[in-house]
């Protein structure tokens, strides 16, 4: 099977290059990650991140034939050859398929991604109805793989100012939690022309999310909350 | 914790709402004008003049164009914010857009009230 | 070569459930704590846990921590230390409630309390049954929800993470006290000494010693390798849990929660065979029992598929609504990895290596203990371990489903608290020995200069093949003896691994070679310990001794790296406050 893979090692290369591989696959090689590991067994200089190999850890996001996705849950049989692999767009490349995700996580941290409830802790759990809990579905499942944010032109142009779809999805995860008390602070934190409003609803994030989540809808709901508060 | 990058006043929501409200105003105007034109189609230059001689029609048209310019201003500034990162250049371009749109607004008034 | 030294109050190696629960204790108490992780914290393998956290909250009906304790002791086949098990089960409800307060998105009951589902081996009334609903869950993504919640809480507490740093060796002084670790920043290849007053290992398991494993690639037993090289014994390494339901061919886990919610296993005749092996608990018997039953079905020709090498997990009768509500992740996995939609068709499954019951020996406070001058449990000053890499021992010879996440929370927190006490009583850093980084430097220099050596990939594959063939669900004496010989030969080859990539920048080839150094220690410990244990207990089933032998073998194994020596220590049969659970025949 044929692959074209982005290669760059700042220790050796002055410029990035595309390297061609033609590797014999075994019947057990079903996902793209299996193929990459087979390639690495031949050429150990190919660097990539991987861990759970089942789509829950979010390590192995990359640009696959032009579209962001997770290598471990992308079937080889669904890919057109040569399979062109590049690092996630819009983030600095450390080496080969490995990008520097500092900016992505900075934005995630900036939304205060933790429950805020300053009431004294009750002895038992804080009650939450099944309906209230259902509000968190489609939000808490995010694996922080960065497929969405690095597919978003607004994040490409303003990664330092625009929170990006992943961060905003998590911002809404806490806004939507019946146990969270910081709604007003959270909305203040986002009410500015860049942090939230760089989203122009082009839905690239929805298109690439490997977990089938919908950050655009969450962003819309944050805007609704702001309007409700203003009116 | 990462400190949030300060990016300006809290005008995100206001502009986002303004863009939607102006869009609504424009939509309503277009529907009304199309209705009028279907009801009594003007056939000559005189008919057209008569139509816009009504004060309410003039005001409505002015509101339409002001909405359009405001809408365009927010849209243009969004584009400039997206793509032009050097502050000086962006400011210059924003001023240019404002001047052009303001010029258009004056021109609209001139056209409507000189009929 | 001058190696930079960084000073902290405490260093935690590993940012999974146990590491981050401990770091939270330390960071919230105001200590300067460094948490090292090979991956961004939310990518740690806790993220893959599915079914739930065991705790006797009693939200679904009557339950008691004493019933939970009984089930855990019985599940462990009486090899678990009963003081630690009492501590685990008594603390469990508290840590689960805490986690809820941290923001964990648990599923809910109509009255707003945390929903709990049934799980294998959890029974009412001291094992008498029927099944009890004890597993607190967030759909089938409990580990994911828990790991993210813990990370989020650590963000709030300003914990200092060293992301993509790999710890390489333990630093001990002449008295044996642990003073820190050497570690490599993967992005730059730079090695540092992290000098600390207390070190916690929370490095997870080493399931990657087997070819078919539910474990992530990062589960390479780094903590165990480091501890073994530093002279610390490894406890009960012969006990590996084979999870009944790994997706056949892919190894990906299908939670026991599927059977908890009403799914069951079928052989090729469409027979629900677990009724024969465990008439009461059926498909919800303990994991070792179910895995053995499955292996027997396959061995006796009742497996499914053209090669008769898997069984079927049926859940379509649960209905699409329940599956979408409680098991959405499973549906996703089955579609991706098994090409079946479980709403319509059963999932092909096979017992797959899942969990390491043994590990670095600790007491129930999280302190690492090792024998010294006749006392089997002398605390190693400054050294702590928690989670899968530790052996407290709460899981004994077989872990109950849901008890791993409980273990992370309870012992993560307890070790954090114990470290806080130690830090308060022992202010000031002890001096580092002069040779603190010598071992590490020598290993790295050897790897960089190796000529005519072995391929990391090939030697690793050989190790996994040996473990899979010689030390699986059923163990045969001749295969074990041969396995020990082969794995020791492989260990010699590991000493000569060579990498082609010598770059300093994010060199994952070097990381994999260093990981293999750790894996091989675990593999040798496993085979040597298993070959010696002449009985069947929990997950260790020997063809030549099918019975448990409490007279000779009610004891913990201790394996030392030095000449692969074995030692034994007694099991703690006395709980902290309640009566002992006396050994009896284990049936489900």
PDB file of C-alpha atoms in Angstrom, chain B residues 40-53:
ATOM      1  CA  UNK B  40     -48.583  48.593  -8.789  1.00  0.00           C
ATOM      2  CA  UNK B  41     -45.753  48.003 -11.179  1.00  0.00           C
ATOM      3  CA  UNK B  42     -44.132  51.333 -12.182  1.00  0.00           C
ATOM      4  CA  UNK B  43     -43.860  51.664 -15.952  1.00  0.00           C
ATOM      5  CA  UNK B  44     -42.010  54.916 -16.405  1.00  0.00           C
ATOM      6  CA  UNK B  45     -39.453  57.148 -14.802  1.00  0.00           C
ATOM      7  CA  UNK B  46     -42.327  59.273 -13.529  1.00  0.00           C
ATOM      8  CA  UNK B  47     -43.898  56.279 -11.788  1.00  0.00           C
ATOM      9  CA  UNK B  48     -40.613  55.491 -10.072  1.00  0.00           C
ATOM     10  CA  UNK B  49     -40.215  59.109  -8.922  1.00  0.00           C
ATOM     11  CA  UNK B  50     -43.751  59.132  -7.581  1.00  0.00           C
ATOM     12  CA  UNK B  51     -43.126  55.962  -5.646  1.00  0.00           C
ATOM     13  CA  UNK B  52     -40.088  57.408  -3.884  1.00  0.00           C
ATOM     14  CA  UNK B  53     -41.692  60.804  -3.383  1.00  0.00           C
TER      15      UNK B  53
END
